[in-house]
Structures are given as structure tokens and as C-alpha cells.
XYZ file of C-alpha atoms in Angstrom:
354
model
C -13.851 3.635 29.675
C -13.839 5.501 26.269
C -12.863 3.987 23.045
C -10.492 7.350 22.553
C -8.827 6.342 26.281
C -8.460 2.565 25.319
C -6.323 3.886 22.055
C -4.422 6.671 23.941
C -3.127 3.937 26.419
C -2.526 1.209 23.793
C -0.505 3.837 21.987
C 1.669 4.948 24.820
C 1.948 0.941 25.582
C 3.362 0.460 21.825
C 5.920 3.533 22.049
C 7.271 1.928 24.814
C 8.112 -1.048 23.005
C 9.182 0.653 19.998
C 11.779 2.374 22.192
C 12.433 -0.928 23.572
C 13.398 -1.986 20.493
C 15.256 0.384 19.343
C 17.645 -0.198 22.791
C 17.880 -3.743 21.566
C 19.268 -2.362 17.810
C 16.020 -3.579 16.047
C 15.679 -0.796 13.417
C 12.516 -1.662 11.538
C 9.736 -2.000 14.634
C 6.167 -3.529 13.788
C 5.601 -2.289 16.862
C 6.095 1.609 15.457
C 3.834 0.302 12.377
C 0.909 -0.780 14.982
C 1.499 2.944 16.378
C 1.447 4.798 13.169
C -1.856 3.311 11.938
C -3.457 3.466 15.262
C -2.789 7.693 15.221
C -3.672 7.671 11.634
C -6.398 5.283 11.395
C -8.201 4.311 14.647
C -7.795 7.412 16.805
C -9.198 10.094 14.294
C -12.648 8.348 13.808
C -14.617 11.024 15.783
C -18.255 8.639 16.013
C -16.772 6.514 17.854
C -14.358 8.686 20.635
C -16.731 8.705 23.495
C -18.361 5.357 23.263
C -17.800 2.496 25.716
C -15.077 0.313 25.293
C -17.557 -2.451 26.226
C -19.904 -1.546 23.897
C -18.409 -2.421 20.529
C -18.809 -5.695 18.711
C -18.466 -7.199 15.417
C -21.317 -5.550 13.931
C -19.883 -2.101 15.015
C -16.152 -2.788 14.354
C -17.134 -4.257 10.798
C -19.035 -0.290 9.927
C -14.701 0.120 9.172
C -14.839 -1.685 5.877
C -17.727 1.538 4.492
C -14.684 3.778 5.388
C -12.588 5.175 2.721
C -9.356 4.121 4.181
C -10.093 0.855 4.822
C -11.071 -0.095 1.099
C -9.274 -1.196 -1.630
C -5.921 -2.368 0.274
C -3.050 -4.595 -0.958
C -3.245 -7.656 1.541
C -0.756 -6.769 3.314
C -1.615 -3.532 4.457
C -5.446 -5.281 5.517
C -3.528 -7.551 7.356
C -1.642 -5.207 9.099
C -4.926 -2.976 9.570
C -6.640 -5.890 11.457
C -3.318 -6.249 13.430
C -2.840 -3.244 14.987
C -6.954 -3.104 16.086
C -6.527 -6.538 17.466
C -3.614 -4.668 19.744
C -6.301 -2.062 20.882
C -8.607 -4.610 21.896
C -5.455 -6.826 23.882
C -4.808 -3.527 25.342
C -8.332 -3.253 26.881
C -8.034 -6.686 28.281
C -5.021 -6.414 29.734
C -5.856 -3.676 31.960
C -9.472 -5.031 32.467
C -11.141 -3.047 30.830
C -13.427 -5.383 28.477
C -13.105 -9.443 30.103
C -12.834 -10.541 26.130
C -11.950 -9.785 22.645
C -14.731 -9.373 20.340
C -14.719 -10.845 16.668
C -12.660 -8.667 14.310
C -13.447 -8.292 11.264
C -11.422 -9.202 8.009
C -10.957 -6.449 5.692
C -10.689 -6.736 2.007
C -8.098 -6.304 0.195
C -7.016 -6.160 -3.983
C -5.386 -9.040 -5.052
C -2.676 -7.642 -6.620
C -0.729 -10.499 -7.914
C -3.461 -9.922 -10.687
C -3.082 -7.694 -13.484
C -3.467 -7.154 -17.382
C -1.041 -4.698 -19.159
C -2.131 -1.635 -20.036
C -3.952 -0.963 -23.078
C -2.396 1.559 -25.165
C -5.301 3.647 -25.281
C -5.479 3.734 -21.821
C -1.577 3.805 -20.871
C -1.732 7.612 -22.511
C -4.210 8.579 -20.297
C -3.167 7.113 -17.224
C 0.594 8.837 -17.699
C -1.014 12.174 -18.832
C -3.489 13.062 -16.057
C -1.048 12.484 -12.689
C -0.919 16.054 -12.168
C -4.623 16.995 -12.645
C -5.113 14.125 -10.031
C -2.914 15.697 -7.538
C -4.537 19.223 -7.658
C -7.798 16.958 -7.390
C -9.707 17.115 -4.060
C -8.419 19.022 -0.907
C -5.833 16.116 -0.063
C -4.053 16.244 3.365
C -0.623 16.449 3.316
C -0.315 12.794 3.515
C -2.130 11.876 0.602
C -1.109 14.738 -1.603
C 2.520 13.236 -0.863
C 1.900 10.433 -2.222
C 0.100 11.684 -4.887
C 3.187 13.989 -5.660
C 5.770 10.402 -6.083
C 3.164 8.468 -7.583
C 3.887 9.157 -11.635
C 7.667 8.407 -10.312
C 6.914 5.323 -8.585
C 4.325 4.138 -11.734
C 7.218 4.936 -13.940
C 9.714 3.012 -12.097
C 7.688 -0.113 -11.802
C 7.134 -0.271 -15.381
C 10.663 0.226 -16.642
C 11.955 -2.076 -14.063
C 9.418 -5.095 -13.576
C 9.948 -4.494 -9.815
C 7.070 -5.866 -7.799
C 4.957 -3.413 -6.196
C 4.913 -2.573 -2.633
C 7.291 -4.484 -0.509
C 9.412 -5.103 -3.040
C 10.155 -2.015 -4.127
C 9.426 0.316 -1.074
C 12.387 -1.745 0.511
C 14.475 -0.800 -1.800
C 17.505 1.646 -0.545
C 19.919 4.292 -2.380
C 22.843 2.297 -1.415
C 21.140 -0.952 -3.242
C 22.294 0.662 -6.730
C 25.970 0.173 -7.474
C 28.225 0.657 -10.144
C 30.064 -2.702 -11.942
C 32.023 -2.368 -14.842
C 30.566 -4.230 -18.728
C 32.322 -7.458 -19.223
C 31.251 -7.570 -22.688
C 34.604 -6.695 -25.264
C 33.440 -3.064 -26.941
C 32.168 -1.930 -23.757
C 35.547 -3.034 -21.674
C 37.586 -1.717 -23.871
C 35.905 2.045 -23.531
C 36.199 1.134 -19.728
C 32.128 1.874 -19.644
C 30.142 0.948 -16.283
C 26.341 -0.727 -15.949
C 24.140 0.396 -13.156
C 23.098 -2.685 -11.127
C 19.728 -2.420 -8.221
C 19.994 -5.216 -5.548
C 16.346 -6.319 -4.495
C 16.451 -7.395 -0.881
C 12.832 -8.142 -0.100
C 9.585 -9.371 -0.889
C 9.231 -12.490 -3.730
C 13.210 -11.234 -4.366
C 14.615 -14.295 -5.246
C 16.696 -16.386 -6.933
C 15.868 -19.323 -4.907
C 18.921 -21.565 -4.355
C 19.173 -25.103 -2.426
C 21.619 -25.143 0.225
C 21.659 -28.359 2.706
C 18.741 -29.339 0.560
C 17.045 -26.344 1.813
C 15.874 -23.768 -0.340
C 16.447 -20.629 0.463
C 15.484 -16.442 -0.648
C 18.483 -14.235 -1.541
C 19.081 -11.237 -2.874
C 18.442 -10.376 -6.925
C 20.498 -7.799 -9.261
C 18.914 -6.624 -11.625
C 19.858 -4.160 -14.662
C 18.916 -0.794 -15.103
C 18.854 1.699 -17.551
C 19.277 5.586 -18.195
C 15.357 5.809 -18.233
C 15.419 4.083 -14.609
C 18.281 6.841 -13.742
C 16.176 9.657 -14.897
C 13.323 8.502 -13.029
C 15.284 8.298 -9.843
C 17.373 11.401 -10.064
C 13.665 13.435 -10.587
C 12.031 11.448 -7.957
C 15.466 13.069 -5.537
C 14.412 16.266 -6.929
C 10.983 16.059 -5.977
C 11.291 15.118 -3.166
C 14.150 17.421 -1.744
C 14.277 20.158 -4.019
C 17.731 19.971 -5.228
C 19.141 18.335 -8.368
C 21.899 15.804 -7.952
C 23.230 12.823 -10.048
C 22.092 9.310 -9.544
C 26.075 9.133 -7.809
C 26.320 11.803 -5.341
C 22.653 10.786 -3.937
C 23.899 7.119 -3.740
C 26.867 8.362 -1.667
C 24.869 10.668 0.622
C 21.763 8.748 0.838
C 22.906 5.041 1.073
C 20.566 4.281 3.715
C 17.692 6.093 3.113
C 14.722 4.338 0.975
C 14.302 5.126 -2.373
C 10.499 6.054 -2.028
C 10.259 7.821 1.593
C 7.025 8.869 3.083
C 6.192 11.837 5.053
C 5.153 10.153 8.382
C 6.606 7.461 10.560
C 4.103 4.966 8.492
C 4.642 2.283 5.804
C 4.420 3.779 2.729
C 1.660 2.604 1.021
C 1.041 3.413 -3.012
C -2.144 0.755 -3.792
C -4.542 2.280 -2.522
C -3.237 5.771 -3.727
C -3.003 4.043 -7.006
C -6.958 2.847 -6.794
C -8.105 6.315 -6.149
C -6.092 7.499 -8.974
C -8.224 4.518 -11.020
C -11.324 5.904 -9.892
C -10.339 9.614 -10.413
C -9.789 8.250 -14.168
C -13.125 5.479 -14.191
C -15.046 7.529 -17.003
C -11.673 8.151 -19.622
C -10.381 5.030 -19.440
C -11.305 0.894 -20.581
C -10.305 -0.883 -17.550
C -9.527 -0.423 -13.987
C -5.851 -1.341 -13.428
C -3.516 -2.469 -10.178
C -0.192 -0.960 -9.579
C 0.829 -5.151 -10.399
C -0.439 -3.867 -13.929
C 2.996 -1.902 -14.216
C 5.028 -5.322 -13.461
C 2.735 -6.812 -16.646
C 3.373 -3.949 -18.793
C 7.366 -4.241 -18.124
C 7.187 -7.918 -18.648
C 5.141 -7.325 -22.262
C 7.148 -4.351 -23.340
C 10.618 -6.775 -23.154
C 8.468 -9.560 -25.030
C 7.383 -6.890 -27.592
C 10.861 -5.799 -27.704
C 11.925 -9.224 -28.656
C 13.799 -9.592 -25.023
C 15.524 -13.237 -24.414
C 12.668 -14.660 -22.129
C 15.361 -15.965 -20.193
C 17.126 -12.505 -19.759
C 13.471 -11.390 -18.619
C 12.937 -13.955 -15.981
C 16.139 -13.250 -14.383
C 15.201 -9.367 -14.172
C 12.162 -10.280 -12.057
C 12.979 -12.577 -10.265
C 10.422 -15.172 -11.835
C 10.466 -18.329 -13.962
C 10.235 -18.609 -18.073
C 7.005 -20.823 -17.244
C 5.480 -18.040 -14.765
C 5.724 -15.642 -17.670
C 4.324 -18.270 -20.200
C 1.505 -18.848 -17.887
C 0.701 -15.106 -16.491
C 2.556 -12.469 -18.281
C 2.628 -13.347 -21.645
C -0.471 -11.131 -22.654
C 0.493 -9.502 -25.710
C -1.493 -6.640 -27.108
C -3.609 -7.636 -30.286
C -2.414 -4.283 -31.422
C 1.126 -5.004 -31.806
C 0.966 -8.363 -32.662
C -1.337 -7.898 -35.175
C 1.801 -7.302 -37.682
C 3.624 -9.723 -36.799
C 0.466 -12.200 -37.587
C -0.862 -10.765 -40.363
C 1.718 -8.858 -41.803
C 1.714 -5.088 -43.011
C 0.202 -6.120 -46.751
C -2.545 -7.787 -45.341
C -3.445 -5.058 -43.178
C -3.284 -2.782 -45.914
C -5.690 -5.251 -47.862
C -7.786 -4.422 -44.750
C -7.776 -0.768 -45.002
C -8.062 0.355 -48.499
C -7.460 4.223 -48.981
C -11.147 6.649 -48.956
C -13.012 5.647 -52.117
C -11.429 2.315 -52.720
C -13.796 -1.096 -52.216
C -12.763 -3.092 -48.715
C -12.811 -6.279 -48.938
């Protein structure tokens, strides 16, 4: 029995419990995930179609981490990866076809809770050079989509502090809302504030209840920049311009960032590639958790009540203290030394230095 037969059969086995699940109302199926990454992943690798089911072992299943699409993965998509193999292998089992499971093997992954700012030689670069990246290569369709949202979805994590991946590829139309300002000037002119509810991932506030403590839902704030971003990334990706309103009304329930098959979406490893398109311009090779750092600095630059700045993602002032407080020796060289003393530092052509 042929590796491509044991997949085919595992994949009409998993369809059958996605539609199972979607009898039972459950809208979000891992079992569809397992199915998607099969067909994209495990079904297309053409060495390995007519070899014996029996055959393979550690040795051969490991030969998947030297693949491109099985490096540099955000843990949770390795995870997944290993999953939905483990599923072929259960699947070959079940119907006898191998007596046991051979050792998989554990991929690796980025760990993307890690992350410096960027520096602001590099930040120029990295915003200038999305669109040479996407004309770059001959990139399926699937990859040059997300190479087409990725500038929008780098750009939203870094004005919003929003954690990459689950965090904010959960994220729906209908979780922005309207509230009007409380505060006296801006009650009087009857303005409104744009509020984004974050429903998954580390999205807490974490509150006791029955001295258990439990994950709900954060608001944060958003501004006309995050707006922008968001009305452009509708445009993109529909071809039709509409204000941040009308798309909340019409797409409530779609997600924010969409992709173009049944799959996850999945921006790290797009985001890597993109690092490695840039490896010779820039100083440093950056994680899409970079953006969350750069937010985080840029309301610390901007003299941002640390307080205020916790709240808005959904961390604690001594998280920031410890992690995210990386200022830039750039900027804070002013504030150190002061503007004379640089001066003193940099007399004018023909003058001595010091």
C-alpha cells in the first residue's frame, strides 16, 4: 500500500468528520485543519508517492525538516504539522495497513515570543521593499497571497501591539465597534472612538472568579492609522473601496485577515522568507513578535502612561519592564545627553572634536 493511497484515504476519513462536525454546529473543525495541510503539505511530496507505507521510519519521515515548508514555523503551526502526519500514520493502522506507528519527528519551530524592535535603519528597509518581495520568485498563488496582505498585516501589528498569529488572525470585522468619548470636549462634539475586541490567544485581562482565574475578552483602542490600514487591506483584498463602517456591517463575521484556501492562515513563516529575501540590506533578522516590540517602544518613546500601554496588550507594567522596554540608543540618546552635548560631540567641518 502506497504512501499517496494511505493519504488519499486518511483524507476522505477527515472530510467525513469535518462534515460531521459541521452537522453538530461546530464551525471551526481541527479536523478541516488536519485536511488542509495534508492536501497542501503531505500529499504533494512526489519522492515519496509510490513508496510503501511500511517502509517509512523516523529516519525517512525526519528528511521533512530539509523541506522548505517545514522550516522556520511559529510553534503552533509545527505542532499542528506533526498532528495531522500522526493522523496519516493512525489512518494506516486502523485499516491494517502498517501493525504500528513509527517515531515522528518534532519539527522546529521560531520562538516567537522573542523579539527586539526594529532598528531604525532597518525598519526603512523592511517597510520599503514589500512589493519587490512579492514580484520576487514565481510564488504560487498561495504564497503570493500572502505576500500581497503581508505589509498590511506588518503594519497592523505594529500600530496596534496585537500579538501575532492567533491573536490577531482571530480577529473578526464585527470585533470593531463604535462607543462614544466620555472625556468632556470630546462629549460635547458628540465624537465616537473605535474600539477592537481581542477574543483569542494570550487575550486577557485575567480576572478571579470563584477563586478561579479566568481569560476574557480585551478592548483595545484604535486609531485612524489602524482604520487606514484596515480599509486598504478591504481593498486589497476585494477590489472595492469601502469605509471601515459599511465593511463592519457587511462583513461582521468574516476575519479580518482571510486566506485563499480552506487553511489556517499562517504569516511567520511568510514573514521569515521575507527576512531572508532582505538578509544582505539589513542588521538583524527579525520575527513578526518584533512588530508587538516596536508598538510597545514607539508608546514608551512617545511618552505613553505604561499603564495605558499594558492595558492595550493585554500584558503587565512588569512584563514590559522586563521584555519590552528596549529603547533605541538613538532616541534616547537626547534625552540622556541632551542636544548641547551632542552638539559638543559633533562640531561643524573644520572645527576641533573633542
Amino acid at each position: 500500500v502506497t504512501w499517496r493511497k494511505v493519504v488519499m484515504g486518511t483524507m476522505k476519513a477527515l472530510q467525513k468528520r469535518v462534515e460531521q462536525d459541521k452537522e453538530k454546529g461546530i464551525k471551526k473543525s481541527t479536523s478541516q485543519s488536519y485536511l488542509s495541510i495534508i492536501k497542501l503539505y503531505y500529499l504533494t511530496i512526489d519522492q515519496w508517492r509510490d513508496i510503501d507505507i511500511k517502509s517509512f521510519g523516523y529516519l525517512d519521515l525526519n528528511q521533512l525538516k530539509d523541506l522548505d515548508n517545514f522550516k522556520d514555523m511559529p510553534k503552533t503551526t509545527a505542532t499542528t504539522r506533526k498532528t495531522a502526519l500522526k493522523e496519516i500514520f493512525e489512518y494506516a493502522i486502523l485499516n491494517k495497513y502498517i501493525d504500528k506507528k513509527p517515531d515522528l519527528p518534532t519539527f522546529s519551530y521560531i520562538k516567537t515570543d522573542e523579539g527586539t524592535p526594529f532598528s531604525i535603519d532597518d525598519i526603512d528597509i523592511i517597510m520599503g521593499n514589500f512589493i519587490n518581495f512579492l514580484e520576487s520568485g514565481r510564488p504560487n498563488f498561495i504564497t503570493r497571497h500572502k505576500r500581497t496582505i503581508l505589509p498590511l498585516y506588518v503594519n497592523f501589528l505594529i500600530l496596534t501591539g496585537v500579538r501575532p498569529g492567533e491573536e490577531a488572525l482571530n480577529i473578526n470585522w464585527g470585533h470593531i465597534t463604535t462607543v462614544k468619548a466620555k472625556d468632556k470636549v470630546n462629549r460635547d462634539k458628540g465624537n465616537n472612538i473605535y474600539l477592537l475586541e481581542i477574543t483569542k490567544g494570550k487575550r486577557s485581562k485575567r480576572v478571579k472568579r470563584n477563586k478561579m482565574i479566568i481569560r476574557t475578552s480585551r478592548e483595545i483602542v484604535i486609531d485612524s492609522k489602524v482604520i487606514a490600514t484596515l480599509e486598504r487591506l478591504y481593498y486589497v483584498m476585494n477590489g472595492i473601496k469601502k469605509g471601515i463602517d459599511t465593511i463592519i456591517k457587511e462583513k461582521a463575521n468574516d476575519p479580518i485577515f482571510m486566506g485563499n484556501t480552506e487553511a489556517d492562515l499562517e504569516m511567520g513563516s511568510t514573514f521569515s522568507q521575507y527576512m531572508d529575501y532582505l538578509s544582505k540590506k539589513i542588521k538583524h533578522k527579525y520575527t513578526l513578535y518584533s512588530c508587538r516590540h516596536e508598538h510597545i517602544n514607539i508608546c514608551l518613546e512617545d511618552k505613553m502612561a505604561i499603564d495605558d500601554i499594558a492595558l492595550q496588550c493585554g500584558t503587565s507594567t512588569a512584563t514590559i519592564d522586563a521584555h519590552y522596554r528596549k529603547f533605541r540608543h538613538e532616541i534616547r540618546a537626547v534625552r540622556i545627553l541632551g542636544q548641547d552635548e551632542i552638539d559638543k560631540l559633533n562640531p561643524p567641518p573644520g572645527e576641533k572634536s573633542l
